[in-house]
GROMACS .gro file of C-alpha atoms in nm:
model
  278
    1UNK     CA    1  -1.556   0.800   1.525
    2UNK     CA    2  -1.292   1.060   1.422
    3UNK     CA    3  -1.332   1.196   1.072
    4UNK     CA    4  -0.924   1.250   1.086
    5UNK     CA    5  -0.661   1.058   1.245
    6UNK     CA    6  -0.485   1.354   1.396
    7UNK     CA    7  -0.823   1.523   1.548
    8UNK     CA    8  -0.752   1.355   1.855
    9UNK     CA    9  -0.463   1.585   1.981
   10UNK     CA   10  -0.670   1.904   2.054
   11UNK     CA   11  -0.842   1.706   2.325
   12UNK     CA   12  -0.516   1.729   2.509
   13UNK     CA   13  -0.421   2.115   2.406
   14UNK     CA   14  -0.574   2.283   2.764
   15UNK     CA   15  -0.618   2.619   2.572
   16UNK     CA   16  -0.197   2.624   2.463
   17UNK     CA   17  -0.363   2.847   2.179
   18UNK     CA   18  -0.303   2.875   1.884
   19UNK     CA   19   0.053   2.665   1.875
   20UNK     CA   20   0.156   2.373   2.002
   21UNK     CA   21   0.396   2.056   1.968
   22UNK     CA   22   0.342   1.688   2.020
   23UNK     CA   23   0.546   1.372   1.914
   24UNK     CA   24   0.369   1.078   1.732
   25UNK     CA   25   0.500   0.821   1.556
   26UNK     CA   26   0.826   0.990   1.544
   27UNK     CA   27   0.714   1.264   1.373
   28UNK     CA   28   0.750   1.621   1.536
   29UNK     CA   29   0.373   1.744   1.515
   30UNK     CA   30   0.302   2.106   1.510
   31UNK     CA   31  -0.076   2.148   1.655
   32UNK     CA   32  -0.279   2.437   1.528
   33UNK     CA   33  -0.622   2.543   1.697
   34UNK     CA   34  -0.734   2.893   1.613
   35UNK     CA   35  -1.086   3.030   1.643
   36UNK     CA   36  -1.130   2.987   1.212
   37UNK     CA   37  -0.972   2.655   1.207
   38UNK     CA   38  -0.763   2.363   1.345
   39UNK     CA   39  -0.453   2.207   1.163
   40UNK     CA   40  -0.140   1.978   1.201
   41UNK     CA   41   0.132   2.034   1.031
   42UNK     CA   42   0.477   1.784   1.047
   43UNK     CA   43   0.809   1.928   1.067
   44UNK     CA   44   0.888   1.622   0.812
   45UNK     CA   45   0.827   1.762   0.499
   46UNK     CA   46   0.656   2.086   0.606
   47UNK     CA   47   0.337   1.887   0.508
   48UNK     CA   48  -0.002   2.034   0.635
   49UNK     CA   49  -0.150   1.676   0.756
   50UNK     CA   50  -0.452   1.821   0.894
   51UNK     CA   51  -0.683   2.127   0.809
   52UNK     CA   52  -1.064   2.174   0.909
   53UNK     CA   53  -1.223   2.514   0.892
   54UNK     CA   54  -1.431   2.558   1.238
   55UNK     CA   55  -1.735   2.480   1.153
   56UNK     CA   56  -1.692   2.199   0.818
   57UNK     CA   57  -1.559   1.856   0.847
   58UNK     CA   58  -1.192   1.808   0.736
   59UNK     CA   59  -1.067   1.926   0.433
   60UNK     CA   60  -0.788   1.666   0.388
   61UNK     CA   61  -0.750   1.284   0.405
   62UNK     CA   62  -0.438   1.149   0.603
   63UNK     CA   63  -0.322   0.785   0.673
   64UNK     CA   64  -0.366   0.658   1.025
   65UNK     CA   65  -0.067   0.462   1.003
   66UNK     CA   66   0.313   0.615   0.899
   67UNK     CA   67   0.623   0.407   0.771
   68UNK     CA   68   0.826   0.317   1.100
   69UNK     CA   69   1.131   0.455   0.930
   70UNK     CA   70   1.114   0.836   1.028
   71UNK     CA   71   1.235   0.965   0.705
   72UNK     CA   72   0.976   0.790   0.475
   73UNK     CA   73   0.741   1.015   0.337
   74UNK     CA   74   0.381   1.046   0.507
   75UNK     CA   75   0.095   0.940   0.274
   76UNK     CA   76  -0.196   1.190   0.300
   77UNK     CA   77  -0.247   1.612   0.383
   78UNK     CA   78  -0.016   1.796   0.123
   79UNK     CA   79   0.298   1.677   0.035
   80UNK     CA   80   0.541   1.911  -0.091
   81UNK     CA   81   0.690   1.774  -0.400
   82UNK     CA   82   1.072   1.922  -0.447
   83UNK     CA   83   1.265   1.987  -0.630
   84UNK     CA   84   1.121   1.768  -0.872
   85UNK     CA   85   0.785   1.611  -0.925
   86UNK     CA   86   0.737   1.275  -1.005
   87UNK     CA   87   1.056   1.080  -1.121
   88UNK     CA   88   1.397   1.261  -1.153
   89UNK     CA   89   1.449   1.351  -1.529
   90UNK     CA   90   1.819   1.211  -1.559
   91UNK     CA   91   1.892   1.025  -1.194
   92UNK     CA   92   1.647   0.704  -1.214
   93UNK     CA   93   1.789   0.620  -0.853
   94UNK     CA   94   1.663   0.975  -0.676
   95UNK     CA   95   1.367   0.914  -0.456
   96UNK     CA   96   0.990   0.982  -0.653
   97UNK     CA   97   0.898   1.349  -0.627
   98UNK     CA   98   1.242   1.483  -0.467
   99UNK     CA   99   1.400   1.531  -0.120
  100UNK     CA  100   1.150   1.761   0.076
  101UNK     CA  101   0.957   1.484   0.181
  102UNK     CA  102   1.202   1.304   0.333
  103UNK     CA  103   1.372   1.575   0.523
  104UNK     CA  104   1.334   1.802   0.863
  105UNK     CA  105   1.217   2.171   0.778
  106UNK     CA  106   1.303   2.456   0.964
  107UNK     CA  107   1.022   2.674   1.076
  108UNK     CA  108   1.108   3.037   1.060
  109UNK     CA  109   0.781   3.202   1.158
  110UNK     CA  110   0.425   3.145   1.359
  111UNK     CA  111   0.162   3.365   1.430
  112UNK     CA  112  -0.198   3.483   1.451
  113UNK     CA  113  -0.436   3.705   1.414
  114UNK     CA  114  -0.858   3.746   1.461
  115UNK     CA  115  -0.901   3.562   1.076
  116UNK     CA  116  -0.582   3.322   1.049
  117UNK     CA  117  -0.262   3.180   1.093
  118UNK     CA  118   0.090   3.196   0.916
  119UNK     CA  119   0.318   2.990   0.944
  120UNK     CA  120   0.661   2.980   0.737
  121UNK     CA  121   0.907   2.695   0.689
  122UNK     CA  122   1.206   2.683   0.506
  123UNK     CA  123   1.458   2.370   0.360
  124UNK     CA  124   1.782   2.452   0.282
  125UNK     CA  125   2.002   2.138   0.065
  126UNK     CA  126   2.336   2.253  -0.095
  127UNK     CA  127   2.278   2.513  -0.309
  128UNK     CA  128   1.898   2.483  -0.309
  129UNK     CA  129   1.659   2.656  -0.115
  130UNK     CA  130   1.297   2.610  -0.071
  131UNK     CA  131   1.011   2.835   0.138
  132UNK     CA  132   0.694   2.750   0.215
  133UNK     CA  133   0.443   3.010   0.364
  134UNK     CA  134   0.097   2.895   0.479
  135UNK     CA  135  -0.162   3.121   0.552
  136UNK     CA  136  -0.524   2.922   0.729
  137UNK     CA  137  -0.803   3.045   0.798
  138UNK     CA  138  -1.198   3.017   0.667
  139UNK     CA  139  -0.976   2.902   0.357
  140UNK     CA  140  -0.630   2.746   0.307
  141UNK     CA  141  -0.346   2.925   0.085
  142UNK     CA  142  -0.023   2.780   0.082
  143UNK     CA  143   0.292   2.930  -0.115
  144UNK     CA  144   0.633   2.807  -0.207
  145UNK     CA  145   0.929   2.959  -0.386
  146UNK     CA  146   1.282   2.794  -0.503
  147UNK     CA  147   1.533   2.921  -0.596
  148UNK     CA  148   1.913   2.778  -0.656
  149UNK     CA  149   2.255   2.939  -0.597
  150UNK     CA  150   2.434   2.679  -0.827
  151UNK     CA  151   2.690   2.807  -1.120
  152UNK     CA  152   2.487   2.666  -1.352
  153UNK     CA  153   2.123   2.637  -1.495
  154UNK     CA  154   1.916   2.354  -1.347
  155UNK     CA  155   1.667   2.137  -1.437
  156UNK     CA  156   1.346   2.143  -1.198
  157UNK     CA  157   1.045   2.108  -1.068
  158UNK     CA  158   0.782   2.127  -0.812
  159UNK     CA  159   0.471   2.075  -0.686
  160UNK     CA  160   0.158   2.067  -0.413
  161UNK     CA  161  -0.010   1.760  -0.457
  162UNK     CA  162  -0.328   1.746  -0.170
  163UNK     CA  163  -0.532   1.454  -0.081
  164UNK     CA  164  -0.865   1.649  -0.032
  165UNK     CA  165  -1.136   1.382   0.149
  166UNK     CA  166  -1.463   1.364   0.011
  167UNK     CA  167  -1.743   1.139   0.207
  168UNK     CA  168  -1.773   0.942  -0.080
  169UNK     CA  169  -1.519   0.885  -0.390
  170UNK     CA  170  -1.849   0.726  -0.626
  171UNK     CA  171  -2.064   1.055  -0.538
  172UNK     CA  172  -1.737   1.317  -0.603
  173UNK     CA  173  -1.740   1.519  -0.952
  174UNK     CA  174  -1.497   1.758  -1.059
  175UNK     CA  175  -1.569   2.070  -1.263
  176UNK     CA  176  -1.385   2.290  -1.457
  177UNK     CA  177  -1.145   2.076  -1.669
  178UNK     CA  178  -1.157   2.293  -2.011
  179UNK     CA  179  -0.836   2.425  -2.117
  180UNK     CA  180  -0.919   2.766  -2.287
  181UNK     CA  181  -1.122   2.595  -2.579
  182UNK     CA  182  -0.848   2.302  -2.594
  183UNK     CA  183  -0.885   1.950  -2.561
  184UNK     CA  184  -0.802   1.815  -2.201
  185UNK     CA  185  -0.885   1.442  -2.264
  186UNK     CA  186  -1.171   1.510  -1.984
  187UNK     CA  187  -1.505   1.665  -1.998
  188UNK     CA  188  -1.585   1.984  -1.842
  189UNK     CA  189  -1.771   1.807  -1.552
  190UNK     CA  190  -1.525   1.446  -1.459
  191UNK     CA  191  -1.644   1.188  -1.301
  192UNK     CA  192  -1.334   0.971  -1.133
  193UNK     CA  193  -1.391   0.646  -1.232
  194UNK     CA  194  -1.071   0.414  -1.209
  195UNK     CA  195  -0.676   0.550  -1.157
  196UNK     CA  196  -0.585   0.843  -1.301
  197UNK     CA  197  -0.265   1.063  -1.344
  198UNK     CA  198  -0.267   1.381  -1.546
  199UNK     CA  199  -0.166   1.734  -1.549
  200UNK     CA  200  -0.392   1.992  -1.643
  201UNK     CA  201  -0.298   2.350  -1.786
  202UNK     CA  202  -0.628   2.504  -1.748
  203UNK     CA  203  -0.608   2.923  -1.609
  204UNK     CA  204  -0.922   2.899  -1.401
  205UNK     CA  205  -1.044   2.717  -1.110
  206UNK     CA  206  -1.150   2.404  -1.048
  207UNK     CA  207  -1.464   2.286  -0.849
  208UNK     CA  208  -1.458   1.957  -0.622
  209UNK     CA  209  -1.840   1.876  -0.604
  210UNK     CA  210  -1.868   1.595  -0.293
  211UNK     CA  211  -2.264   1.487  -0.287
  212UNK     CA  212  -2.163   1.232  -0.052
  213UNK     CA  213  -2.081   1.546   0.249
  214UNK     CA  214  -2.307   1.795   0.040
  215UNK     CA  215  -2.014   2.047   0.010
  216UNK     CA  216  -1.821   2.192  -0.290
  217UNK     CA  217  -1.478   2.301  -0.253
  218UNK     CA  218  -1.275   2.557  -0.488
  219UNK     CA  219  -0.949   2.492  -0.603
  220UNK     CA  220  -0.742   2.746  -0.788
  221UNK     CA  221  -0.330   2.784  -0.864
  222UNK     CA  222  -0.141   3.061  -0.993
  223UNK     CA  223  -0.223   3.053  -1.386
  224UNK     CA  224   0.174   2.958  -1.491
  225UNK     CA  225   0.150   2.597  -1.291
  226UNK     CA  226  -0.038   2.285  -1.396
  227UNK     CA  227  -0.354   2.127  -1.215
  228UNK     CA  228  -0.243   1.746  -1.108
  229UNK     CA  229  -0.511   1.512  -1.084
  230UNK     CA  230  -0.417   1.199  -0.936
  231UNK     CA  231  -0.621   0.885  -0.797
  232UNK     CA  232  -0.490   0.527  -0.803
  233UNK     CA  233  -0.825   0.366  -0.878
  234UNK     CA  234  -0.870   0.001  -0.725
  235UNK     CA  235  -0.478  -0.038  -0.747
  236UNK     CA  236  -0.351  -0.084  -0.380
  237UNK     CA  237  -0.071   0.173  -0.274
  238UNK     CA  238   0.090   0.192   0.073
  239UNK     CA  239  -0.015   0.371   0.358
  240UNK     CA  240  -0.402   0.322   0.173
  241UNK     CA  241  -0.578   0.070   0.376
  242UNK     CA  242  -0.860  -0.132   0.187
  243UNK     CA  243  -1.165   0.080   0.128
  244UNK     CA  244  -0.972   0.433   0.229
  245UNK     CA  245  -0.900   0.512  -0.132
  246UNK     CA  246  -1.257   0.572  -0.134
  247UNK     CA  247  -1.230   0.895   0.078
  248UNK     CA  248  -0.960   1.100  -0.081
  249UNK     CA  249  -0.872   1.243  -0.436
  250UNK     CA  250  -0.543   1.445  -0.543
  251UNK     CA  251  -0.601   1.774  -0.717
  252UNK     CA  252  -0.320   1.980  -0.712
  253UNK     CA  253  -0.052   2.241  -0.819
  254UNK     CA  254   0.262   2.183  -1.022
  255UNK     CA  255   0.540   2.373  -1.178
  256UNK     CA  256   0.630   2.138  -1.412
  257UNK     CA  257   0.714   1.987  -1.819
  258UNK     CA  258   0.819   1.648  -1.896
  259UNK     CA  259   1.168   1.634  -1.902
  260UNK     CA  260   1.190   1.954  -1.636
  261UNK     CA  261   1.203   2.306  -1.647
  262UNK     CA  262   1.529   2.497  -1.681
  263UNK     CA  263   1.583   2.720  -1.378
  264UNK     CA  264   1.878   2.971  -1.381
  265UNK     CA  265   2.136   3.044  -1.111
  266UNK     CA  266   1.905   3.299  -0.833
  267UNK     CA  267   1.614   3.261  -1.028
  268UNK     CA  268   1.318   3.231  -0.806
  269UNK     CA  269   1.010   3.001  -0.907
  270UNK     CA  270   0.653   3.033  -0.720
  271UNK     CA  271   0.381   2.841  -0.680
  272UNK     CA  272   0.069   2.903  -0.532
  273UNK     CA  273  -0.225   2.668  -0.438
  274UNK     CA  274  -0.558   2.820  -0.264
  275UNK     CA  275  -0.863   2.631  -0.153
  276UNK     CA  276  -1.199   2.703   0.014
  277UNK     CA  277  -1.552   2.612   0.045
  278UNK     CA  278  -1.799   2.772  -0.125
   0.00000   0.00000   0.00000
């Protein structure tokens, strides 16, 4: 059985290394299969769908089956939330966590070397403008910077919000969760137990403990952006079939306050999210 829905494409790549493009469910699909790892990315969102250092199992959970309607957002991987994150502060009709899901990216770069890949997209709406550079390897580091060309100052906000798979949800602890001597709401070491939906503004990293695959994974962010922690417990959300909640929880990266941040007219905002197993 595949431990990814997407593994089954590099069957059919016939050594087009390290690139290559497929169509599935009417998603453009770019394949990556380097010597350090293999990963999908869709040009839908610019979202990394698929990443598995050679060697390890899967770093990401995806759902096997996508909305028929080709602009609805893919469930799963790393959705780039932008340029907000969650609901719009002042439009209640704008779709949940902004337009980059939704829309076609345009990749600007792709290449390799002996220890990774890098490849750049970019989203251009209006007067907004959005870059995402990915670097893969051994490890994953993904960066994206914003910035707006409008006359006036903005509200925003933005974030990386990755479904990392675990082999088992009930075996999975988190470490890490103290915030510089403050009170987080959560102990040091979590247990998820139940849904959960909270945003984190610890400075160091975070540690995803999976006893169920015997691995640890390390999460950090640049220290101005929140940690998102997100898991909707026994609720049932779409794109999650029954029992799949099980093998996936969101810990993340946001540049974000309630009610938005305030970004000025060429100011440029960065966020940075870095995993790896250790």
């Amino acid at each position: 059985m595949l431990e990814h829905p997407l593994q089954r494409f590099f069957h059919s790549m016939r050594g087009k290394r390290p690139f290559d493009w497929v169509r599935f469910q009417r998603r453009d699909l770019l394949l990556i299969d380097h010597p350090q790892c293999q990963a999908v990315f869709s040009r839908q969102g610019a979202q990394l769908l698929h990443f598995q250092p050679r060697g390890a199992r899967p770093l990401l959970w995806c759902s096997s089956q996508w909305p028929s309607l080709s602009t609805a957002p893919i469930r799963g991987g790393i959705p780039v939330c932008w340029p907000w994150f969650g609901s719009h502060p002042v439009e209640a009709d704008w779709p949940q966590h902004g337009w980059a899901r939704q829309r076609e990216w345009r990749m600007l770069d792709a290449w390799a070397d002996d220890s990774k890949v890098v490849v750049s997209w970019q989203l251009d709406i209006e007067d907004w403008h959005v870059r995402l550079e990915a670097r893969l390897g051994q490890d994953l580091d993904i960066e994206l910077s914003s910035y707006h060309e409008d006359d006036s100052d903005c509200l925003f906000s933005f974030a990386l919000q990755p479904y990392w798979r675990v082999g088992s949800l009930r075996r999975s602890v988190v470490h890490g969760m103290e915030l510089d001597g403050k009170a987080s709401g959560l102990p040091n070491t979590w247990a998820p137990r139940g849904a959960v939906k909270q945003v984190l503004y610890n400075t160091g990293s975070l540690v995803l403990e999976d006893a169920g695959w015997q691995r640890r994974l390390r999460i950090d962010k640049n220290t101005s952006a929140g940690s998102v922690i997100w898991h909707p417990g026994s609720r049932a959300v779409e794109q999650v079939e029954p029992g799949e909640a099980e093998r996936f929880l969101c810990i993340g990266a946001a540049g974000y306050r309630a009610g938005g941040l305030i970004l000025a007219q060429g100011e440029r905002m960065l966020l940075n999210l870095r995993a790896g197993l250790i």
